[in-house]
JSON list of C-alpha atoms in Angstrom, two decimals:
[
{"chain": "U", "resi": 87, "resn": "UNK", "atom": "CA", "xyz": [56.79, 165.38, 90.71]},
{"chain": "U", "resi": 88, "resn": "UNK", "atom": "CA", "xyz": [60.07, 167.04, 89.11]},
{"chain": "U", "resi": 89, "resn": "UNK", "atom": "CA", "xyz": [60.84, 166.42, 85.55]},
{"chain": "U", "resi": 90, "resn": "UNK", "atom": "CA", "xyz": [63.91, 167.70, 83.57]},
{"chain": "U", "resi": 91, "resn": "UNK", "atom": "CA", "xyz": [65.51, 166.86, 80.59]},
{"chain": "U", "resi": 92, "resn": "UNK", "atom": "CA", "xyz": [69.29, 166.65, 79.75]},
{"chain": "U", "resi": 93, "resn": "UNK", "atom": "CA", "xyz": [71.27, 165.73, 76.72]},
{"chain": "U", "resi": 94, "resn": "UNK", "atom": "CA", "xyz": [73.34, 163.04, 76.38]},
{"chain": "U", "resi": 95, "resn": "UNK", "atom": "CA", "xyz": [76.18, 162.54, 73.56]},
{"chain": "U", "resi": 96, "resn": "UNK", "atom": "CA", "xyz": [77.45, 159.50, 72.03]},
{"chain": "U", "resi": 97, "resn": "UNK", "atom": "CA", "xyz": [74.19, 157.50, 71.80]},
{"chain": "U", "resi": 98, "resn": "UNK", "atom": "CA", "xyz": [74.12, 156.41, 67.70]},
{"chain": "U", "resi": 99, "resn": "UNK", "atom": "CA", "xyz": [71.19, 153.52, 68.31]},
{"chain": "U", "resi": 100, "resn": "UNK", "atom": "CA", "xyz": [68.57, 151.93, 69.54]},
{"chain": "U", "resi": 101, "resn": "UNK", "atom": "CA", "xyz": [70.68, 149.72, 71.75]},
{"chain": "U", "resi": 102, "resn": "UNK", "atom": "CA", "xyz": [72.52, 153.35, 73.29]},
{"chain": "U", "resi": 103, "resn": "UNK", "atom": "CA", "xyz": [68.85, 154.62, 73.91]},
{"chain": "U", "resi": 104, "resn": "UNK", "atom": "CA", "xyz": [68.05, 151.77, 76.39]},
{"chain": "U", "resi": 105, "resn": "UNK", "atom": "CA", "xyz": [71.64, 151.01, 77.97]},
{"chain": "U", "resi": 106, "resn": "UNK", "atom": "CA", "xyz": [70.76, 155.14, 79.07]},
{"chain": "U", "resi": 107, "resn": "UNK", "atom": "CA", "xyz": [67.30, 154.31, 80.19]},
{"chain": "U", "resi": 108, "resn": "UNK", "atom": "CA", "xyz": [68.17, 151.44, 82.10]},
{"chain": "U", "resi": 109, "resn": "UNK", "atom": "CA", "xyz": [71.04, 153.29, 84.30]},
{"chain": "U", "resi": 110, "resn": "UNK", "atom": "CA", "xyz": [68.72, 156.52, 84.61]},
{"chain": "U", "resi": 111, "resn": "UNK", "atom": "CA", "xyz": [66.08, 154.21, 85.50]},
{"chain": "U", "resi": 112, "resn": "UNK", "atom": "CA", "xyz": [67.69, 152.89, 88.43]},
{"chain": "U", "resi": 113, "resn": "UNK", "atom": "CA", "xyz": [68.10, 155.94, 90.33]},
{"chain": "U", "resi": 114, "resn": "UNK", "atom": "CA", "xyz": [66.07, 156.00, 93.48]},
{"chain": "U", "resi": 115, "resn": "UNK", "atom": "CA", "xyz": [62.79, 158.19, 92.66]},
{"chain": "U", "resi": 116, "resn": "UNK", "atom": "CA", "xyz": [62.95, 157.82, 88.88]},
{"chain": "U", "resi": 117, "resn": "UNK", "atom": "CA", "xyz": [59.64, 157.33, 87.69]},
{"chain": "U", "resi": 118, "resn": "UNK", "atom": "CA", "xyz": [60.16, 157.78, 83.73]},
{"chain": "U", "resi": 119, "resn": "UNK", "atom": "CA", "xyz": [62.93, 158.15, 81.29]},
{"chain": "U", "resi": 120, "resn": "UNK", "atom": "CA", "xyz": [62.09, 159.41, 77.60]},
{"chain": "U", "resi": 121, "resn": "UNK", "atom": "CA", "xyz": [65.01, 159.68, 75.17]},
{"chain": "U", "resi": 122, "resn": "UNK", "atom": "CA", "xyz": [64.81, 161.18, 71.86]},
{"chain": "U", "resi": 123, "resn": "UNK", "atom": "CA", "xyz": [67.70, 159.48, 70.13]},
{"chain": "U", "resi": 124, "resn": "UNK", "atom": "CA", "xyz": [68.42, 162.32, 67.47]},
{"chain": "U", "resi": 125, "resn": "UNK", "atom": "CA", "xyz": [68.35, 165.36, 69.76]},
{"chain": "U", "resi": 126, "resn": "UNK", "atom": "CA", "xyz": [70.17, 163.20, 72.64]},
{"chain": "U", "resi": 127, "resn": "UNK", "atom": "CA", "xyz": [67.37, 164.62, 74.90]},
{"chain": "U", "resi": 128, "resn": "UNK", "atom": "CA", "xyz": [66.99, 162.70, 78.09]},
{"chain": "U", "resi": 129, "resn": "UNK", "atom": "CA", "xyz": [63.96, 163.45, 79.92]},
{"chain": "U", "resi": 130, "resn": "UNK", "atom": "CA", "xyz": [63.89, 162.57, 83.58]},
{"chain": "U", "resi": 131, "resn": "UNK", "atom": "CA", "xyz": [60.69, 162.27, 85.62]},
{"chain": "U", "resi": 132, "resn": "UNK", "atom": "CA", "xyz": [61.06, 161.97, 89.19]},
{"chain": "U", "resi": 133, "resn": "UNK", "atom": "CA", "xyz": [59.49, 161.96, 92.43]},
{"chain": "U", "resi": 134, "resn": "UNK", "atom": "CA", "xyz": [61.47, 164.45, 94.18]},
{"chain": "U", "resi": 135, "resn": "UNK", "atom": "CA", "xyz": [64.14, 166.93, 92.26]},
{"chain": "U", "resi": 136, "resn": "UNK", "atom": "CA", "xyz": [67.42, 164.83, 91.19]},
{"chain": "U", "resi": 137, "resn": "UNK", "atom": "CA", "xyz": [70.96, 165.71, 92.01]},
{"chain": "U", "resi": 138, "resn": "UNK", "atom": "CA", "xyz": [72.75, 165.96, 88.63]},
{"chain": "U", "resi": 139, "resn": "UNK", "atom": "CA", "xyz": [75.68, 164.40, 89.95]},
{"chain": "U", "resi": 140, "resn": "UNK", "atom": "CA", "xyz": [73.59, 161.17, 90.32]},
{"chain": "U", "resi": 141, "resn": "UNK", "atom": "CA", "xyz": [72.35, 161.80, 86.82]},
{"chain": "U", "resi": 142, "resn": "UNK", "atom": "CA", "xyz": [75.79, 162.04, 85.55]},
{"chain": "U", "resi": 143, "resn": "UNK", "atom": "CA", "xyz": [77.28, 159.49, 87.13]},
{"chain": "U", "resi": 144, "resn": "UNK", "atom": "CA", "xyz": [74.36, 157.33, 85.46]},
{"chain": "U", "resi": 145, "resn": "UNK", "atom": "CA", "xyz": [74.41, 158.17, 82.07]},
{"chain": "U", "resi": 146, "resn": "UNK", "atom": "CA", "xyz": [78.57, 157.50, 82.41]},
{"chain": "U", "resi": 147, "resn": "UNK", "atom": "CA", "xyz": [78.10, 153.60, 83.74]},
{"chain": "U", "resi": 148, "resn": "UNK", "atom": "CA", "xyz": [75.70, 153.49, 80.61]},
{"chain": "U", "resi": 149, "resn": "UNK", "atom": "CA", "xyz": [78.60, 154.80, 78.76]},
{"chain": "U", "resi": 150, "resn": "UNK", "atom": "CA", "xyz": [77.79, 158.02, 77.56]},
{"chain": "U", "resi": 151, "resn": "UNK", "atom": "CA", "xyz": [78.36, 161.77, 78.52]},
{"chain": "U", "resi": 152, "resn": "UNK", "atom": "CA", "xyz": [76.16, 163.94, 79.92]},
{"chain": "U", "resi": 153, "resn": "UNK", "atom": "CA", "xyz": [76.61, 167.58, 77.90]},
{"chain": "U", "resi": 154, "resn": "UNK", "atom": "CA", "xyz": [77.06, 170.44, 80.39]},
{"chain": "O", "resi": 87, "resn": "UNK", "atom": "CA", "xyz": [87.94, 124.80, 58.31]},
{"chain": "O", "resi": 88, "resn": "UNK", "atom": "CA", "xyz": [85.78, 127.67, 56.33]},
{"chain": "O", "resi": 89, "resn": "UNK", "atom": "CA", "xyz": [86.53, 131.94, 56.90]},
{"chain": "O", "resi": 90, "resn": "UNK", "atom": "CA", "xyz": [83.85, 134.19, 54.76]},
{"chain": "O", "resi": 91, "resn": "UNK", "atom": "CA", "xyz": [84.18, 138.04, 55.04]},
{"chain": "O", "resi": 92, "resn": "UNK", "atom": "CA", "xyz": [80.69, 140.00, 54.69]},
{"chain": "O", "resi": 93, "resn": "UNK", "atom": "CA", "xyz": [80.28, 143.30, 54.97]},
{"chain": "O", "resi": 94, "resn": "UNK", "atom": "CA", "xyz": [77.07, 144.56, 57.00]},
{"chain": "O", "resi": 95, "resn": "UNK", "atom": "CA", "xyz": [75.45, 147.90, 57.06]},
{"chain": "O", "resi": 96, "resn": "UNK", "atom": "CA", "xyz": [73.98, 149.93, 60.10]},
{"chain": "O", "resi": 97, "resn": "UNK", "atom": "CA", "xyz": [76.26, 149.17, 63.02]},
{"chain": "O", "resi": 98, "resn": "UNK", "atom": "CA", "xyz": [76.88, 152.43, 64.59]},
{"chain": "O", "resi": 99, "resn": "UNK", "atom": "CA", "xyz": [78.64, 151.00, 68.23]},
{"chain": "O", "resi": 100, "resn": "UNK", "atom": "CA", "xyz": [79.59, 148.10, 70.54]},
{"chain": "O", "resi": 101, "resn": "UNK", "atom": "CA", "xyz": [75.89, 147.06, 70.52]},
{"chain": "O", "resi": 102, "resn": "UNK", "atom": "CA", "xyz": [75.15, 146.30, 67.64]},
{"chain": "O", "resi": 103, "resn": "UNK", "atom": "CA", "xyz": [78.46, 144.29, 67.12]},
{"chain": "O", "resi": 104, "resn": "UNK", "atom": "CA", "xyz": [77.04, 142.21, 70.24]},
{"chain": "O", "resi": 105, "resn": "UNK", "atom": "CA", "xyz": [74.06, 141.82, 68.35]},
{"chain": "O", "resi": 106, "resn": "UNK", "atom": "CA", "xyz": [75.38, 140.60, 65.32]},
{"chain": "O", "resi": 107, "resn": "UNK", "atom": "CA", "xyz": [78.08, 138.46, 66.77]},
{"chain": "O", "resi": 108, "resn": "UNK", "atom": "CA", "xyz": [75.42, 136.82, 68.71]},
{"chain": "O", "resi": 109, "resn": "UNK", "atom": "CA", "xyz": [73.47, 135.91, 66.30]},
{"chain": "O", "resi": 110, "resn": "UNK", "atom": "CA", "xyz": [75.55, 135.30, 63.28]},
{"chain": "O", "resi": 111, "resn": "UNK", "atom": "CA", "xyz": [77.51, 132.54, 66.50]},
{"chain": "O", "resi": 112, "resn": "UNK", "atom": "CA", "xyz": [73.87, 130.79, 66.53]},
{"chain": "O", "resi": 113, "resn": "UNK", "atom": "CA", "xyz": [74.31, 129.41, 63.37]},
{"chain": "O", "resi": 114, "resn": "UNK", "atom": "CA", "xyz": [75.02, 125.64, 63.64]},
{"chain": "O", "resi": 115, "resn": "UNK", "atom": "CA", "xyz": [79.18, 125.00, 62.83]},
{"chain": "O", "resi": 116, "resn": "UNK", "atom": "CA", "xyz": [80.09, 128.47, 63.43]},
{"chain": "O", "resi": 117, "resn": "UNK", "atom": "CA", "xyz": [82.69, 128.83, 65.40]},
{"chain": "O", "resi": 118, "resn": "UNK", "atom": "CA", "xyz": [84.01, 132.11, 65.42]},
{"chain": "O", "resi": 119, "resn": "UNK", "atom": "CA", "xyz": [82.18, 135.68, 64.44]},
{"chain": "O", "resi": 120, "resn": "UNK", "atom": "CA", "xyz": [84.75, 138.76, 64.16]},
{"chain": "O", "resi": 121, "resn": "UNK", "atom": "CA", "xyz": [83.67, 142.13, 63.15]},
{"chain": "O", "resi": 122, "resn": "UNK", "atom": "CA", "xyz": [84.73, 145.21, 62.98]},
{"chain": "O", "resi": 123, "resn": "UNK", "atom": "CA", "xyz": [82.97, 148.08, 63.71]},
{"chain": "O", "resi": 124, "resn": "UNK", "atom": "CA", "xyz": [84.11, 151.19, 60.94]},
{"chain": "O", "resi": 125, "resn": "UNK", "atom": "CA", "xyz": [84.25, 149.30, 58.21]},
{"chain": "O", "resi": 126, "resn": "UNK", "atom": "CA", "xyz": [81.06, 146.94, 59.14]},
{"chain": "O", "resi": 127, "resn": "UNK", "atom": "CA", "xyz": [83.63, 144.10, 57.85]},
{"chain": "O", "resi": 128, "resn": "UNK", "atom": "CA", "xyz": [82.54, 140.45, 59.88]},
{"chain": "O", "resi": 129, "resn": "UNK", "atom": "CA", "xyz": [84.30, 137.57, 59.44]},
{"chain": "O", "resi": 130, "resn": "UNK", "atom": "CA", "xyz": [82.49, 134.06, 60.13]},
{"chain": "O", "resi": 131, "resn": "UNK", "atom": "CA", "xyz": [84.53, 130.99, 60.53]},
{"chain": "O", "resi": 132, "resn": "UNK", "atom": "CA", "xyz": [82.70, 127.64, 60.56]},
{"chain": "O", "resi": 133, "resn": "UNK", "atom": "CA", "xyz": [83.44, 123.92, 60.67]},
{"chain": "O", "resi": 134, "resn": "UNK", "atom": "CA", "xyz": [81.98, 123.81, 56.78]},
{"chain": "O", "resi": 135, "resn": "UNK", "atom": "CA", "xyz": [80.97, 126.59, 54.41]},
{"chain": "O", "resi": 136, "resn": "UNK", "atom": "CA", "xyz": [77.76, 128.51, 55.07]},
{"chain": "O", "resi": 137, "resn": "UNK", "atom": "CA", "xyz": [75.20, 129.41, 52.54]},
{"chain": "O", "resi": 138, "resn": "UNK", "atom": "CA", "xyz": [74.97, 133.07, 52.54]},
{"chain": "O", "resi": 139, "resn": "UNK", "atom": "CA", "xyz": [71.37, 132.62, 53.06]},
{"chain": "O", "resi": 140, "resn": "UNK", "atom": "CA", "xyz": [71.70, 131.87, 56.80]},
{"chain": "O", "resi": 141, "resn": "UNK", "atom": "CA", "xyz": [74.41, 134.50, 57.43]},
{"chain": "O", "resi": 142, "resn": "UNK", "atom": "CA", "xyz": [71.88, 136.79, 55.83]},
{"chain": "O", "resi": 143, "resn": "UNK", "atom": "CA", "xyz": [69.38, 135.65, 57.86]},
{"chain": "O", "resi": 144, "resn": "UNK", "atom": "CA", "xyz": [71.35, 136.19, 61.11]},
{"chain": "O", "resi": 145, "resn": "UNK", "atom": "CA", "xyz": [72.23, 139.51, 60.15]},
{"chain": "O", "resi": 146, "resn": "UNK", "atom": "CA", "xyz": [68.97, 140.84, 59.59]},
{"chain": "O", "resi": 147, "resn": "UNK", "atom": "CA", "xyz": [67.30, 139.10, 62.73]},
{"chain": "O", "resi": 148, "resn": "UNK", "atom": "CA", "xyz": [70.04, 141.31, 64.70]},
{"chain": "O", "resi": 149, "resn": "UNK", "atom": "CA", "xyz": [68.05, 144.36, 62.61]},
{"chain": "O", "resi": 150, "resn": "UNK", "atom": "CA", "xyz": [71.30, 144.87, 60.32]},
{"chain": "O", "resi": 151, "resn": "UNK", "atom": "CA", "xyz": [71.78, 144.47, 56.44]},
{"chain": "O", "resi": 152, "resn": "UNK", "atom": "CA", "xyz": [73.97, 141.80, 54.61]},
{"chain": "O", "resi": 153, "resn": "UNK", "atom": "CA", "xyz": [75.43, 144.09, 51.90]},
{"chain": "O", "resi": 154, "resn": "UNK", "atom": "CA", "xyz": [75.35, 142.11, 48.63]}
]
Protein backbone atom coordinates (compact mmCIF):
# COMPACT_ATOMS: atom_id res chain seq x y z
CA UNK A 1 0.00 0.00 0.00
CA UNK A 2 1.71 3.43 -1.17
CA UNK A 3 0.00 6.62 -0.44
CA UNK A 4 1.16 10.18 -1.43
CA UNK A 5 -0.31 13.33 -1.70
CA UNK A 6 0.16 16.08 -4.38
CA UNK A 7 -1.31 19.48 -4.96
CA UNK A 8 -3.30 20.41 -7.57
CA UNK A 9 -4.09 24.19 -8.75
CA UNK A 10 -7.05 25.57 -10.33
CA UNK A 11 -9.75 23.57 -8.50
CA UNK A 12 -12.29 26.64 -7.05
CA UNK A 13 -15.37 23.97 -6.24
CA UNK A 14 -16.99 21.22 -5.39
CA UNK A 15 -17.58 20.21 -8.98
CA UNK A 16 -13.29 20.66 -9.60
CA UNK A 17 -12.87 18.33 -6.46
CA UNK A 18 -14.66 15.36 -8.13
CA UNK A 19 -13.82 15.95 -11.99
CA UNK A 20 -9.95 15.33 -10.07
CA UNK A 21 -11.16 12.34 -8.19
CA UNK A 22 -12.75 10.75 -10.94
CA UNK A 23 -9.54 10.92 -13.41
CA UNK A 24 -7.14 9.97 -10.37
CA UNK A 25 -9.54 7.35 -9.66
CA UNK A 26 -9.18 5.64 -12.81
CA UNK A 27 -5.64 4.90 -12.70
CA UNK A 28 -4.91 1.23 -12.50
CA UNK A 29 -4.11 0.46 -8.62
CA UNK A 30 -5.84 3.54 -7.21
CA UNK A 31 -7.57 2.55 -4.27
CA UNK A 32 -8.55 6.12 -2.70
CA UNK A 33 -8.44 9.72 -3.63
CA UNK A 34 -8.94 12.46 -0.78
CA UNK A 35 -8.87 16.11 -1.87
CA UNK A 36 -8.85 18.94 0.41
CA UNK A 37 -10.28 21.64 -1.81
CA UNK A 38 -8.58 24.72 0.02
CA UNK A 39 -5.03 23.39 0.32
CA UNK A 40 -5.39 21.69 -3.32
CA UNK A 41 -3.99 18.56 -1.53
CA UNK A 42 -4.57 15.41 -3.48
CA UNK A 43 -3.99 12.38 -1.60
CA UNK A 44 -3.39 9.21 -3.56
CA UNK A 45 -3.70 5.72 -2.09
CA UNK A 46 -2.52 2.99 -4.12
CA UNK A 47 -1.70 -0.50 -4.34
CA UNK A 48 1.69 -0.36 -5.65
CA UNK A 49 3.85 3.15 -5.84
CA UNK A 50 2.41 5.46 -8.83
CA UNK A 51 4.41 6.94 -11.61
CA UNK A 52 3.81 10.72 -11.40
CA UNK A 53 3.67 11.01 -14.96
CA UNK A 54 0.40 8.95 -14.83
CA UNK A 55 -0.68 11.20 -12.02
CA UNK A 56 -0.07 14.19 -14.05
CA UNK A 57 -1.36 13.28 -17.01
CA UNK A 58 -4.66 12.60 -14.86
CA UNK A 59 -5.19 15.51 -13.02
CA UNK A 60 -4.58 17.45 -16.73
CA UNK A 61 -7.67 15.39 -18.59
CA UNK A 62 -9.57 16.55 -15.34
CA UNK A 63 -8.37 19.92 -16.25
CA UNK A 64 -6.18 21.02 -13.71
CA UNK A 65 -2.33 21.26 -13.02
CA UNK A 66 -0.43 19.29 -11.01
CA UNK A 67 2.15 21.85 -8.92
CA UNK A 68 5.76 20.62 -9.20
CA UNK B 1 -40.42 36.13 -26.98
CA UNK B 2 -39.18 37.05 -23.18
CA UNK B 3 -34.97 37.79 -22.24
CA UNK B 4 -34.48 38.44 -18.21
CA UNK B 5 -30.86 39.10 -16.99
CA UNK B 6 -30.14 37.80 -13.26
CA UNK B 7 -27.21 37.94 -11.68
CA UNK B 8 -26.13 34.75 -9.53
CA UNK B 9 -23.56 34.41 -6.88
CA UNK B 10 -20.97 31.50 -6.24
CA UNK B 11 -19.96 30.28 -9.67
CA UNK B 12 -16.31 29.96 -9.50
CA UNK B 13 -15.74 27.74 -13.13
CA UNK B 14 -17.20 25.87 -16.13
CA UNK B 15 -19.07 23.62 -13.65
CA UNK B 16 -21.04 25.39 -12.08
CA UNK B 17 -22.17 27.30 -15.30
CA UNK B 18 -23.20 23.60 -16.46
CA UNK B 19 -25.02 23.39 -13.43
CA UNK B 20 -26.92 26.35 -13.61
CA UNK B 21 -27.58 26.30 -17.29
CA UNK B 22 -28.98 22.93 -16.75
CA UNK B 23 -31.21 23.62 -14.52
CA UNK B 24 -32.37 27.11 -15.05
CA UNK B 25 -33.09 25.10 -19.20
CA UNK B 26 -35.57 22.71 -17.08
CA UNK B 27 -37.89 25.26 -16.58
CA UNK B 28 -40.95 24.74 -18.84
CA UNK B 29 -40.77 27.61 -22.03
CA UNK B 30 -37.22 28.27 -21.56
CA UNK B 31 -35.49 28.20 -24.35
CA UNK B 32 -32.23 29.53 -24.02
CA UNK B 33 -29.89 29.96 -20.63
CA UNK B 34 -26.60 32.20 -21.24
CA UNK B 35 -24.27 33.03 -18.52
CA UNK B 36 -21.33 34.32 -17.99
CA UNK B 37 -18.95 33.28 -15.73
CA UNK B 38 -16.95 36.72 -14.07
CA UNK B 39 -19.63 38.66 -13.75
CA UNK B 40 -22.18 35.69 -12.64
CA UNK B 41 -24.55 37.64 -15.28
CA UNK B 42 -27.30 34.72 -16.87
CA UNK B 43 -29.57 35.53 -19.25
CA UNK B 44 -32.89 33.32 -19.61
CA UNK B 45 -34.95 33.57 -22.69
CA UNK B 46 -38.38 31.90 -22.67
CA UNK B 47 -41.45 31.55 -24.87
CA UNK B 48 -43.41 33.85 -22.01
CA UNK B 49 -42.09 35.70 -18.98
CA UNK B 50 -40.96 33.73 -15.94
CA UNK B 51 -41.77 34.50 -12.41
CA UNK B 52 -38.59 35.06 -10.69
CA UNK B 53 -39.70 32.53 -8.27
CA UNK B 54 -38.87 29.55 -10.53
CA UNK B 55 -35.59 31.05 -11.85
CA UNK B 56 -34.81 31.35 -8.18
CA UNK B 57 -35.69 28.10 -7.60
CA UNK B 58 -33.48 26.68 -10.39
CA UNK B 59 -30.67 28.56 -9.25
CA UNK B 60 -30.53 27.43 -5.88
CA UNK B 61 -31.31 23.64 -6.71
CA UNK B 62 -27.90 23.98 -8.82
CA UNK B 63 -26.49 25.13 -5.04
CA UNK B 64 -26.08 28.88 -6.35
CA UNK B 65 -27.78 32.22 -5.15
CA UNK B 66 -30.29 34.43 -7.17
CA UNK B 67 -28.92 37.86 -6.14
CA UNK B 68 -31.94 40.09 -5.43
Amino acid sequence: MSATTYTVAGMTCGHCVSSVKEEVGQIPGVTAVDVELSSGAVTVTSEAPLDEAQVRAAVEEAGYELKA
